[in-house]
Short mmCIF file of C-alpha atoms in Angstrom, two decimals:
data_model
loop_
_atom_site.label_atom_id
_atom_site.label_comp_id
_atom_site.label_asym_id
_atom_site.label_seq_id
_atom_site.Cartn_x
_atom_site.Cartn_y
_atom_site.Cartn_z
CA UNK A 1 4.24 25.64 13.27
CA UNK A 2 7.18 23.21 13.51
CA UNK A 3 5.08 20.68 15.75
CA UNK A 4 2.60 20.06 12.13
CA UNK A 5 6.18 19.98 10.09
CA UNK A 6 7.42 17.45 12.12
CA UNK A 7 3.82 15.40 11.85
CA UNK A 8 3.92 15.19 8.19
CA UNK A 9 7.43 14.33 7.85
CA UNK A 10 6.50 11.24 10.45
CA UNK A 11 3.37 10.33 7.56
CA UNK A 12 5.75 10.87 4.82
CA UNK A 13 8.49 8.37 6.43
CA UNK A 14 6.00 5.80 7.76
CA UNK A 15 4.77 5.50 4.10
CA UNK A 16 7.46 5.48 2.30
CA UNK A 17 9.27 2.79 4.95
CA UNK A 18 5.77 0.47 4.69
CA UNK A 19 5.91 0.96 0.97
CA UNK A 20 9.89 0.20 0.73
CA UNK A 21 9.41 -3.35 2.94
CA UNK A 22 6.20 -4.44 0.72
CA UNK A 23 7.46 -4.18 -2.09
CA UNK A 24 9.98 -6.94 -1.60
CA UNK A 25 7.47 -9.32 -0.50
CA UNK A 26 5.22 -7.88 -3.36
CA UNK A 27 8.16 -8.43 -6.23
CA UNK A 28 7.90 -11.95 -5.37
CA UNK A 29 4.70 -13.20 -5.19
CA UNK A 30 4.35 -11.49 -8.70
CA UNK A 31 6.85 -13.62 -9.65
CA UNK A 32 4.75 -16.82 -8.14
CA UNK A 33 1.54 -16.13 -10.07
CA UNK A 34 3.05 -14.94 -12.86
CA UNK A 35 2.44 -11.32 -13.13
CA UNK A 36 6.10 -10.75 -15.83
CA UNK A 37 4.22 -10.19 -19.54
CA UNK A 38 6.34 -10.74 -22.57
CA UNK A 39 8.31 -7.95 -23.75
CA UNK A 40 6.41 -5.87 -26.03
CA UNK A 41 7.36 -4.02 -29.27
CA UNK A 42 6.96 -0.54 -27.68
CA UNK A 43 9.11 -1.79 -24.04
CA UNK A 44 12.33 -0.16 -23.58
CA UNK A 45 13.32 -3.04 -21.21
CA UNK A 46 15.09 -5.92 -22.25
CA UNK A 47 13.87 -8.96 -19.73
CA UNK A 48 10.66 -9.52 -17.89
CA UNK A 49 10.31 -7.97 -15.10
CA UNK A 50 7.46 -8.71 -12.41
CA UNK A 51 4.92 -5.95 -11.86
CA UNK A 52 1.92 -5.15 -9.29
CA UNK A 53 4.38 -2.87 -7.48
CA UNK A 54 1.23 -1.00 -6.71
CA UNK A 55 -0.13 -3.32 -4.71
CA UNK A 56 3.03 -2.06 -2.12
CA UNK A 57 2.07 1.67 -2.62
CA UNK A 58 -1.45 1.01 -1.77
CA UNK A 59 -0.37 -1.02 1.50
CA UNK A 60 2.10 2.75 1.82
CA UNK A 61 -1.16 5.23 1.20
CA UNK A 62 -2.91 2.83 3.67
CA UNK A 63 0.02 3.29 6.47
CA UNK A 64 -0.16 6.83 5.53
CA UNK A 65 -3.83 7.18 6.24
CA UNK A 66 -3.84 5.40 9.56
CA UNK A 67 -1.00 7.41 10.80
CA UNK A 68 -2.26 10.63 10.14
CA UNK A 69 -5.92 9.70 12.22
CA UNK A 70 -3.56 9.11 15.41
CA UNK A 71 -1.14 12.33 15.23
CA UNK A 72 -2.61 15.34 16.94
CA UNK A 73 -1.85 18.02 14.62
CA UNK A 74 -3.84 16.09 11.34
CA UNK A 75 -6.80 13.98 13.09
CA UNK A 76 -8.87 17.39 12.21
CA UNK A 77 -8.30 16.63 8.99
CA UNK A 78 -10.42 13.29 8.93
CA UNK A 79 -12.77 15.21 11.77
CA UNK A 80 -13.41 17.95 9.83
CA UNK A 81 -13.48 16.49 6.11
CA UNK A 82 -14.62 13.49 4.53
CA UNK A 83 -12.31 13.63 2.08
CA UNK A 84 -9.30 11.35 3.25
CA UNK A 85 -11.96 8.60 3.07
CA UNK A 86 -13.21 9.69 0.01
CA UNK A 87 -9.74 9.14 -1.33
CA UNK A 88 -9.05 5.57 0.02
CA UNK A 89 -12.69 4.72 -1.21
CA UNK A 90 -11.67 5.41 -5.15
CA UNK A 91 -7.80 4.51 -4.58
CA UNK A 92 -9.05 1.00 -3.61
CA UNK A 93 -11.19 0.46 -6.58
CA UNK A 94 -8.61 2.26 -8.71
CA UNK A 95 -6.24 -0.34 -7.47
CA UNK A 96 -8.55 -3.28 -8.07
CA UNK A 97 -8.87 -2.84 -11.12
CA UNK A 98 -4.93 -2.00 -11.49
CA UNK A 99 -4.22 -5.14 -10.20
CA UNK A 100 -6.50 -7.57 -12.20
CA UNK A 101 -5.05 -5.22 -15.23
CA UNK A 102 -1.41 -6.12 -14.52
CA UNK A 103 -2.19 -9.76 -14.33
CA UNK A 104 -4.54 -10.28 -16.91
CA UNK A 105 -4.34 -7.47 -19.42
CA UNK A 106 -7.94 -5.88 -19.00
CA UNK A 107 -9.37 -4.04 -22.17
CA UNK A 108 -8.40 -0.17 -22.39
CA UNK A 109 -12.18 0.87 -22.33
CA UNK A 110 -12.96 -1.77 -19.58
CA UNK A 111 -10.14 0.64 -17.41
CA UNK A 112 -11.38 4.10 -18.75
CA UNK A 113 -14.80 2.94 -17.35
CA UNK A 114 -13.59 2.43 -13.64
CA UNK A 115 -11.42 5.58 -13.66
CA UNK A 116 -14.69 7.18 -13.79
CA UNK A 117 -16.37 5.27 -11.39
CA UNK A 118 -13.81 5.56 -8.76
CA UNK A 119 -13.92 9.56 -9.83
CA UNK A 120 -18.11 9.67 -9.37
CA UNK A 121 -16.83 7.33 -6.17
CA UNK A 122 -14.83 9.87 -4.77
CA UNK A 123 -17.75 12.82 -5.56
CA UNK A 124 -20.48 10.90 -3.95
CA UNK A 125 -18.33 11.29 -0.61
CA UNK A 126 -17.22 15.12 -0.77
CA UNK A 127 -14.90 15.12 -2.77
CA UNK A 128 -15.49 17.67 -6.19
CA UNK A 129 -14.84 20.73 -7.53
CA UNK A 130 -17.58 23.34 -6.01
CA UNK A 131 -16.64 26.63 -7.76
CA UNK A 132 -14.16 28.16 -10.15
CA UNK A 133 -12.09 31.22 -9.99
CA UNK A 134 -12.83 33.68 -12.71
CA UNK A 135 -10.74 36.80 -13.35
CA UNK A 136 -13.38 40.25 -12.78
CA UNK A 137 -16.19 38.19 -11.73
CA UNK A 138 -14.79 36.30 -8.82
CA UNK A 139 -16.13 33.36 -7.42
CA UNK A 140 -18.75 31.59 -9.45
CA UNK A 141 -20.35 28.20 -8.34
CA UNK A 142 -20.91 25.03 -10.11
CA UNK A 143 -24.00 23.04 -10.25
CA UNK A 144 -23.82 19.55 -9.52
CA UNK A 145 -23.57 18.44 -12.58
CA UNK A 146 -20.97 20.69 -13.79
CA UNK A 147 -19.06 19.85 -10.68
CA UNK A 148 -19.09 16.52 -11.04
CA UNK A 149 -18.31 16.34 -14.80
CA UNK A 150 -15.24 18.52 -14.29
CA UNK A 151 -14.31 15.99 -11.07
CA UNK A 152 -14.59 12.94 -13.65
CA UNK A 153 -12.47 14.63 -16.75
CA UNK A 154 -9.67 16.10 -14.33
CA UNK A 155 -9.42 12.81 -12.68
CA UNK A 156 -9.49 10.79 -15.69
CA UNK A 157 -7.06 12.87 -17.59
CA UNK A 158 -4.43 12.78 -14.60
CA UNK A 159 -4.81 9.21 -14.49
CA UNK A 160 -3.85 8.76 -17.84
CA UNK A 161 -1.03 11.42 -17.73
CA UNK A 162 0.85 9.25 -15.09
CA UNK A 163 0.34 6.05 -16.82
CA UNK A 164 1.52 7.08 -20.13
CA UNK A 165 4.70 8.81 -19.03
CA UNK A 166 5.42 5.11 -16.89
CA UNK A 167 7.63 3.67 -19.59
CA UNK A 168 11.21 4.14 -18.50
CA UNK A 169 12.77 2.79 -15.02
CA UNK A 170 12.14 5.60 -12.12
CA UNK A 171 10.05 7.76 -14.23
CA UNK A 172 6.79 7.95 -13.41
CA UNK A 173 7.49 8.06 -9.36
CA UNK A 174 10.21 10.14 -10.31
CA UNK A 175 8.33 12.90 -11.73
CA UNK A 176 5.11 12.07 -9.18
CA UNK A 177 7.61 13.04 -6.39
CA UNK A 178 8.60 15.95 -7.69
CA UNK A 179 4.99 16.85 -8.62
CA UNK A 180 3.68 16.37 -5.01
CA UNK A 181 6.98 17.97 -3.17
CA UNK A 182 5.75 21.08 -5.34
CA UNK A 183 2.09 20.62 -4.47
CA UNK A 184 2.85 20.19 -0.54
CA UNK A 185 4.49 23.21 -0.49
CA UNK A 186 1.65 25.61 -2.06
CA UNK A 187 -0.67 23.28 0.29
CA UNK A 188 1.06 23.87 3.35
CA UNK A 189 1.30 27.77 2.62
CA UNK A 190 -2.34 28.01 1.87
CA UNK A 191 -3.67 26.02 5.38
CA UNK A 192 -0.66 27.29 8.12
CA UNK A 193 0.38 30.57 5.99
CA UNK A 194 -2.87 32.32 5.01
CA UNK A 195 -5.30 29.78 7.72
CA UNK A 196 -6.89 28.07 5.43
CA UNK A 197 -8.60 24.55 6.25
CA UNK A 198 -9.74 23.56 3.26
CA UNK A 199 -6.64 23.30 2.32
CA UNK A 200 -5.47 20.86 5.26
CA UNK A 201 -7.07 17.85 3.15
CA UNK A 202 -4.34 18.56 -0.10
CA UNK A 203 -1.35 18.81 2.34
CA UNK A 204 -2.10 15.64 3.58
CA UNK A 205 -2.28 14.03 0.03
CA UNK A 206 0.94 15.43 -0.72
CA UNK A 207 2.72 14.19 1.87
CA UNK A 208 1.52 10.39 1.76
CA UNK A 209 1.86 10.86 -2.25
CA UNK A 210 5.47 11.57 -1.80
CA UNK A 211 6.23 8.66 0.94
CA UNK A 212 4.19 6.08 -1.37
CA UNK A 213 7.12 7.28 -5.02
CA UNK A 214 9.82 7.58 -2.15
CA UNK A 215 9.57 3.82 -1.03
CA UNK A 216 8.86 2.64 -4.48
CA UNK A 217 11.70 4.37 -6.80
CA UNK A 218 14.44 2.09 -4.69
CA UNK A 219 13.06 -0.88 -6.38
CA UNK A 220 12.22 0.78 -9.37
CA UNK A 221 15.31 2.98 -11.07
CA UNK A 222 16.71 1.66 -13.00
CA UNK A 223 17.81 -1.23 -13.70
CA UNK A 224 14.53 -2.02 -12.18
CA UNK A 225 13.67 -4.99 -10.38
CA UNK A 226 9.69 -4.54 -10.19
CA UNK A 227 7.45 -2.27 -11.99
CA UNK A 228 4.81 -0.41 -10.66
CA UNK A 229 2.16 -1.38 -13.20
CA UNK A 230 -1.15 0.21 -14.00
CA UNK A 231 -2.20 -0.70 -10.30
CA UNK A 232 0.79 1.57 -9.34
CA UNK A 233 0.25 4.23 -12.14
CA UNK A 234 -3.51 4.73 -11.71
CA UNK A 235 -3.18 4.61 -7.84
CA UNK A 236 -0.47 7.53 -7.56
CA UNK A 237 -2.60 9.49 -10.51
CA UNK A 238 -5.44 9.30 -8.86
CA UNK A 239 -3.83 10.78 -5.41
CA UNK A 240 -2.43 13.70 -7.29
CA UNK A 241 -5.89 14.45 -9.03
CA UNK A 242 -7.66 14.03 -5.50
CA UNK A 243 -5.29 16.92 -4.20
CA UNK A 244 -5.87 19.11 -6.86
CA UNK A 245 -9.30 18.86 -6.81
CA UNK A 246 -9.45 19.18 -2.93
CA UNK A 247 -6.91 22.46 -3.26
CA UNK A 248 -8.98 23.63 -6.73
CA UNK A 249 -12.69 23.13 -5.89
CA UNK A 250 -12.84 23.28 -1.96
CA UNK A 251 -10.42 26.40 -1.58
CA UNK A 252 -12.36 29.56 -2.40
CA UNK A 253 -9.76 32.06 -3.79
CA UNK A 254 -11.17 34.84 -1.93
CA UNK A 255 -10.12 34.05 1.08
CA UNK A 256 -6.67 33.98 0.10
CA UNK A 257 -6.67 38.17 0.20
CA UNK A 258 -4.77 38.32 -3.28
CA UNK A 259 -5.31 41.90 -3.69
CA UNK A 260 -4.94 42.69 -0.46
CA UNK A 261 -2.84 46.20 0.31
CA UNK A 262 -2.20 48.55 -3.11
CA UNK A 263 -4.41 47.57 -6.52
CA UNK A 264 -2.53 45.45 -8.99
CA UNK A 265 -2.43 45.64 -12.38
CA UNK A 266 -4.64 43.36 -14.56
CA UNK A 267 -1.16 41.65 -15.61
CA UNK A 268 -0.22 40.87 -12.42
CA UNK A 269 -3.66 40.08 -11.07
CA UNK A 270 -4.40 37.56 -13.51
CA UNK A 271 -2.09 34.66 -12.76
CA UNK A 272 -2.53 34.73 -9.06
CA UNK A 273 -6.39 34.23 -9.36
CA UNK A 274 -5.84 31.68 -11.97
CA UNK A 275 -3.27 29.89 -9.36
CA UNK A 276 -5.14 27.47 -7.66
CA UNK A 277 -6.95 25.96 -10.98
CA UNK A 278 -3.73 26.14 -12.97
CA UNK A 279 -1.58 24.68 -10.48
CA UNK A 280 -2.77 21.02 -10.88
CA UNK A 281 -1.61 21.50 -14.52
CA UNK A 282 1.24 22.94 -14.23
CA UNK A 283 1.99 19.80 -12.09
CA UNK A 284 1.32 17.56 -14.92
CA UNK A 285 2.11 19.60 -17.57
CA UNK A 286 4.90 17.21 -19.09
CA UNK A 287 2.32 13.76 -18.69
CA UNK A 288 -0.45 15.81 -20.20
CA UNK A 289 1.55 17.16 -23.40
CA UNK A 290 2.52 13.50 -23.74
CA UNK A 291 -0.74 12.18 -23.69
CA UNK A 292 -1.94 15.00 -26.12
CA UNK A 293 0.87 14.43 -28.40
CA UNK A 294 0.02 10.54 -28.19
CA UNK A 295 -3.56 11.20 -28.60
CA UNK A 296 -3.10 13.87 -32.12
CA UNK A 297 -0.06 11.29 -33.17
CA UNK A 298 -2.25 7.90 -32.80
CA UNK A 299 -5.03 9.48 -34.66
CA UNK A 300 -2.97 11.27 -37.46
CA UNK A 301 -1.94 7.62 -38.05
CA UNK A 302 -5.21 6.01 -38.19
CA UNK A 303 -4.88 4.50 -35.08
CA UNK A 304 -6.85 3.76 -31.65
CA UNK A 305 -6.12 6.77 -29.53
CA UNK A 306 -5.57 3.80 -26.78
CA UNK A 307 -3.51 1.88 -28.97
CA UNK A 308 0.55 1.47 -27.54
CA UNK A 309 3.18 3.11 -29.51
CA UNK A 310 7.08 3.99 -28.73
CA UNK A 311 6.33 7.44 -29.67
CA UNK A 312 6.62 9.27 -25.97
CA UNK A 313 8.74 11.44 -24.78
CA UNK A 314 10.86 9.77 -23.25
CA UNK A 315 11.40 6.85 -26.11
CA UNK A 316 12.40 9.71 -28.28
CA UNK A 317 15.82 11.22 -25.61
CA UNK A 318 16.71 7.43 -26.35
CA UNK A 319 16.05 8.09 -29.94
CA UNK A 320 18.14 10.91 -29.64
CA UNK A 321 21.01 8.82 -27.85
CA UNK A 322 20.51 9.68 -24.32
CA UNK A 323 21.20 7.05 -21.73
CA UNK A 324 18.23 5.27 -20.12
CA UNK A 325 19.30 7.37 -16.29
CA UNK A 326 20.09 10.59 -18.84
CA UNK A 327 16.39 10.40 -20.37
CA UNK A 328 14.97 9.69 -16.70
CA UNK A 329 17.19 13.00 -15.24
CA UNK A 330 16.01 14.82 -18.07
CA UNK A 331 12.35 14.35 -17.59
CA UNK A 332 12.87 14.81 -13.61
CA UNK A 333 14.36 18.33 -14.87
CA UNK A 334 11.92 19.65 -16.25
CA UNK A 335 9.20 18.66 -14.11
CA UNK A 336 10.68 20.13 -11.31
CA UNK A 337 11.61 23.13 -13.29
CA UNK A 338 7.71 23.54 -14.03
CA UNK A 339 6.50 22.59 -10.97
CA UNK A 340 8.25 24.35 -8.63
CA UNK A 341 8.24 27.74 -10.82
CA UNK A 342 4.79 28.04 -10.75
CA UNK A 343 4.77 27.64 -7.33
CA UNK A 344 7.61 30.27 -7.14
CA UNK A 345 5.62 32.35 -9.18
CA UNK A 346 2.22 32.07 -7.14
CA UNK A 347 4.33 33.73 -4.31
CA UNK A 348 5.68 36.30 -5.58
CA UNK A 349 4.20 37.36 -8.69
CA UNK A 350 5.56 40.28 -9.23
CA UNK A 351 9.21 39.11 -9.17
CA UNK A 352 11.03 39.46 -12.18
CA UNK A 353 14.07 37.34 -10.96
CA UNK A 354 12.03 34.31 -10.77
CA UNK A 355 11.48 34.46 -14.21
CA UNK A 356 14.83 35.15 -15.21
CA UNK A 357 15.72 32.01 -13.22
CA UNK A 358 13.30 29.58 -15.27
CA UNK A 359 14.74 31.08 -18.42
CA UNK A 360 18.42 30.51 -17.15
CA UNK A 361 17.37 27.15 -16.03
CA UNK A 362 15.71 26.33 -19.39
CA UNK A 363 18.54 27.22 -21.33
CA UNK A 364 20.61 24.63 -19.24
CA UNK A 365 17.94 22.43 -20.25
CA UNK A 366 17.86 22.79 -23.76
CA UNK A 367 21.73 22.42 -23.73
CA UNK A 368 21.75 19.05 -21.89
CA UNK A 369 19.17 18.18 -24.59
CA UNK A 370 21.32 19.08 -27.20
CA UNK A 371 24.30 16.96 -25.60
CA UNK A 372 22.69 13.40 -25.88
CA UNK A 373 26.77 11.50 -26.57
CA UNK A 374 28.09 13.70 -23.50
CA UNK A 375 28.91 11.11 -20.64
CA UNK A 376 30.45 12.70 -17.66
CA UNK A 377 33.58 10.92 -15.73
CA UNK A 378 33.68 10.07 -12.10
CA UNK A 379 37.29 11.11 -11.42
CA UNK A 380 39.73 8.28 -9.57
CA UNK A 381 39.62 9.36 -6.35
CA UNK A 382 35.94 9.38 -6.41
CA UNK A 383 35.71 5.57 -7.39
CA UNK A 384 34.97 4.59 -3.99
CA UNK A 385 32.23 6.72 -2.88
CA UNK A 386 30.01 6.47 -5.98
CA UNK A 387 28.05 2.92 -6.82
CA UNK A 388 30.42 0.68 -9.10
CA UNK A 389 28.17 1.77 -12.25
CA UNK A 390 29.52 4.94 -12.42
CA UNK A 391 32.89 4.56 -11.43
CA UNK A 392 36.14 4.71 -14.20
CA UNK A 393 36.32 1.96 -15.92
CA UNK A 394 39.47 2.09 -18.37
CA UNK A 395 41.39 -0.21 -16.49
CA UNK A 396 38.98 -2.76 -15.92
CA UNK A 397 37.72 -3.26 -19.37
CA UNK A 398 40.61 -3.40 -21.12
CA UNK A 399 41.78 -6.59 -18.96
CA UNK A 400 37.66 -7.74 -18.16
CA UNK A 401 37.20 -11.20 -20.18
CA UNK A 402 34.30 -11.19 -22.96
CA UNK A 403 30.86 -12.97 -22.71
CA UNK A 404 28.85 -14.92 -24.35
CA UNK A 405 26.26 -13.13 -26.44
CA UNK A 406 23.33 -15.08 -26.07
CA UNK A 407 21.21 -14.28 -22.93
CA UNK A 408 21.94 -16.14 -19.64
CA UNK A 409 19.81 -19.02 -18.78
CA UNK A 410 17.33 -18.46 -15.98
CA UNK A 411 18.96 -18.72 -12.24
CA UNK A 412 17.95 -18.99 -8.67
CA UNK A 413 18.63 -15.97 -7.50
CA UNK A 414 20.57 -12.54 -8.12
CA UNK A 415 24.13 -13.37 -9.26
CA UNK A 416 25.50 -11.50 -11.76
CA UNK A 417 29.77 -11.50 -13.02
CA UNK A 418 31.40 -8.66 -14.10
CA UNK A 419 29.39 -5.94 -16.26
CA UNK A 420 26.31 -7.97 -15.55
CA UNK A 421 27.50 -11.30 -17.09
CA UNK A 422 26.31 -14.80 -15.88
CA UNK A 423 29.43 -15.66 -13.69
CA UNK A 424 31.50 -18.56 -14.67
CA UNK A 425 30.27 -18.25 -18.73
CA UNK A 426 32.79 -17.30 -21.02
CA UNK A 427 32.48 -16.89 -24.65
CA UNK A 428 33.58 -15.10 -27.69
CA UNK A 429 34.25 -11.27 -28.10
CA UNK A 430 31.08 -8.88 -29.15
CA UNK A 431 30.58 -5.71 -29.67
CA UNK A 432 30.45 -3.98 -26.19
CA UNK A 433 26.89 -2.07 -25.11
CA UNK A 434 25.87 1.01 -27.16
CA UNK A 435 25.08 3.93 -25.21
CA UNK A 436 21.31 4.17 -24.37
CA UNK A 437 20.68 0.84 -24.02
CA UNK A 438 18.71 0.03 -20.71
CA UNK A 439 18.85 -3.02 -19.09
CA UNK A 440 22.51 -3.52 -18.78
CA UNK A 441 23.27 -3.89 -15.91
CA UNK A 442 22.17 -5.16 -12.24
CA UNK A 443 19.54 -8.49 -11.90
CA UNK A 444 15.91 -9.07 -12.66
CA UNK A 445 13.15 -11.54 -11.68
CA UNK A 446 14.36 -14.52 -13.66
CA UNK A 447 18.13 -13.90 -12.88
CA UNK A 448 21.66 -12.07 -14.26
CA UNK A 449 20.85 -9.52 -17.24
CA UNK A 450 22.25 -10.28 -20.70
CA UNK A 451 23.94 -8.23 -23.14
CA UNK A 452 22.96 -7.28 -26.33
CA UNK A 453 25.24 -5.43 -28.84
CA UNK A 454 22.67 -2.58 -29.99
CA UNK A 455 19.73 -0.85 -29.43
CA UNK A 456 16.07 -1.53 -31.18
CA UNK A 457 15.86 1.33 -33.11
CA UNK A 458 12.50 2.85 -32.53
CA UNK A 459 9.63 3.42 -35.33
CA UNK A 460 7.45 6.55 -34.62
CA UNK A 461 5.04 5.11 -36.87
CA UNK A 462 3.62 1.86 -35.43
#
């Protein structure tokens, strides 16, 4: 079992090493054509900053793919299944359409209309949901149309999920990472724990899911210096909704011997035949309740239920006064926390302690929440080994010269002075940086950050 450990980990590193190079290359030449829109009234960033990072996580998933068909352990997987190139066939139109999107701004029902053609894409090859699991009845089979109606709205809403929580540095690949590393692991039990093949196609998705965030969120926390854009967003969404409907709709929960040895109790029983169609959720149960909340809150104001707002989640932690890397954590905590419980849960069911440990873990939660100001110090003789961000700084600002407060002209490259300055500009004192502004600090595509002495405040209602 360690040789098909060792072959994923090779997928998962090959992808996220192709992804990581690209995406240098990539950062650039959306620089050359221009791919850096305006700053918008709903952004949380303060410069423009180049996008089509996707088109470097596509070249990643790719790498991934091509790997896999020459390792010994996972060329079944593409023998066996036509669902790997059912995947690449609706990532690449996904993508397409991602890219033109990022450069040219392409209409919100123009993109809603290829997410479900790269869906019916992906069910023309293989890839669909084939039956449910129902509790007491078992097993019951979908028609083709059901199938591939279900196949369309799972994809589509996952999609969407992923693109609306994309708004702060890190976030989305972030919490995609997390979502997959969960996923992998429930795969990975299902195909080499309880021999199931069907689920061999999932694991694989997993893995080159969580190289393609993994090479990306280097570039991309924050300060970022290249977003991922929709053609990032929708690619990565789309990979997590192919798993889940490979793991939902092509593993038949029967064969996973749930009530195998001494009868359960309809309590117990319930959840683990509901595992395998909940599991997706659970996943993307933070994306989804932002895209429902957008969805109720955009139409409770008379708006477009496409129509951009700075109402999400994670615009209201920096409402709150969290830090843009505080809001980020926060979200990455309770995805994981999600994820990986129901996945501890689908194991051992019957476990009390594992719920005690989500509630423990929730109540840290809720207390981080409820300590937005709280800013932890690196102590002295930790200044070295931590990056010069989060290292004491008494000293040096109370002898660090002040800076103009307009915004530094654009430069050739990726100088920056102290605190993020233009070097060699000097000006009159300002207010220093309120807490939660993002932005601050580190270089973007058009040169040294500026400064600005407070936050846009944010209006729920536009």
């Amino acid at each position: 079992m360690g040789q098909p450990v060792r072959d994923y980990l090779l997928t998962l590193c090959v992808t996220a090493a192709v992804t990581y190079l690209l995406t240098g290359p990539v950062r650039k030449f959306a620089i050359a054509v221009g791919a850096m829109p305006a700053i918008r009234a709903r952004d949380v960033h303060r410069e423009p900053t180049p996008r089509l990072g996707g088109i470097a996580m596509f070249g990643g998933l790719c790498a991934g793919l091509i790997v896999a068909d020459h390792l010994h352990n996972l060329k079944s997987v593409f023998e066996l299944s036509n669902e790997p190139r059912a995947l690449l066939s609706g990532a690449a139109l996904i993508w397409l359409i991602g890219v033109l999107d990022d450069k040219f701004e392409l209409d919100a029902l123009i993109k809603l209309g290829a997410q479900m053609i790269a869906a019916a894409v992906m069910v023309i090859q293989g890839l669909t949901i084939l039956w449910l699991p129902i509790p007491g009845v078992g097993t019951v089979a979908l028609t083709q149309w059901q199938g591939t109606l279900l196949t369309v709205a799972l994809v589509v809403v996952t999609i969407n999920a992923v693109n609306f929580v994309d708004g702060l540095d890190g976030l989305a690949a972030g919490m995609v990472c997390i979502a997959s590393a969960a996923f992998f692991l429930y795969a990975y039990r299902l195909w080499f724990g309880n021999m199931i093949e069907a689920a061999a196609p999932a694991t694989l998705f997993t893995a080159i899911l969580m190289g393609m965030c993994l090479g990306f969120l280097p570039h991309n926390m924050h300060p970022a210096r290249i977003f991922m854009g929709d053609s990032g967003s929708m690619l990565i969404g789309l990979v997590l909704a192919a798993a889940a409907i490979s793991v939902t709709g092509q593993v038949d929960p029967d064969t996973m011997r749930i009530f195998e040895g001494s009868e359960r109790g309809a309590t117990h029983a319930m959840l683990p035949v509901f595992i395998p169609l909940l599991l997706p959720l659970t996943i993307i149960a933070i994306p989804a309740a932002d895209l429902i909340l957008a969805i109720v809150r955009r139409t409770w104001n008379g708006q477009s239920p496409f129509a951009a707002d700075r109402g999400h989640l994670h615009h209201r932690l920096l409402e709150i006064g969290h830090s843009h890397s505080r809001a980020v954590l926060i979200m990455y905590f309770w995805s994981a926390l999600i994820a990986f419980g129901a996945v501890g849960y689908s194991v051992h069911s019957a476990s009390m302690w594992i719920v005690f440990v989500i509630v423990a873990a929730s109540a840290v939660g809720l207390i981080l929440l409820l300590m937005p100001r709280f800013t932890p110090r690196t102590p002295h003789w930790a200044n070295r080994f931590v990056p010069p961000r989060y290292r004491h700084r008494a000293k040096e600002q109370a002898s660090s010269p002040s800076y103009d407060e307009k915004p530094a002209p654009v430069g050739s490259g990726d100088q920056q002075g102290p605190a993020g300055a233009q070097m060699g500009e000097e000006g009159p004192e300002r207010a220093p940086v309120a807490v939660g502004v993002s932005g601050v600090n580190g270089a973007t595509a058009i040169g040294a950050r500026s400064r600005f002495p407070e936050r846009r405040s944010i209006d729920s209602s536009r």
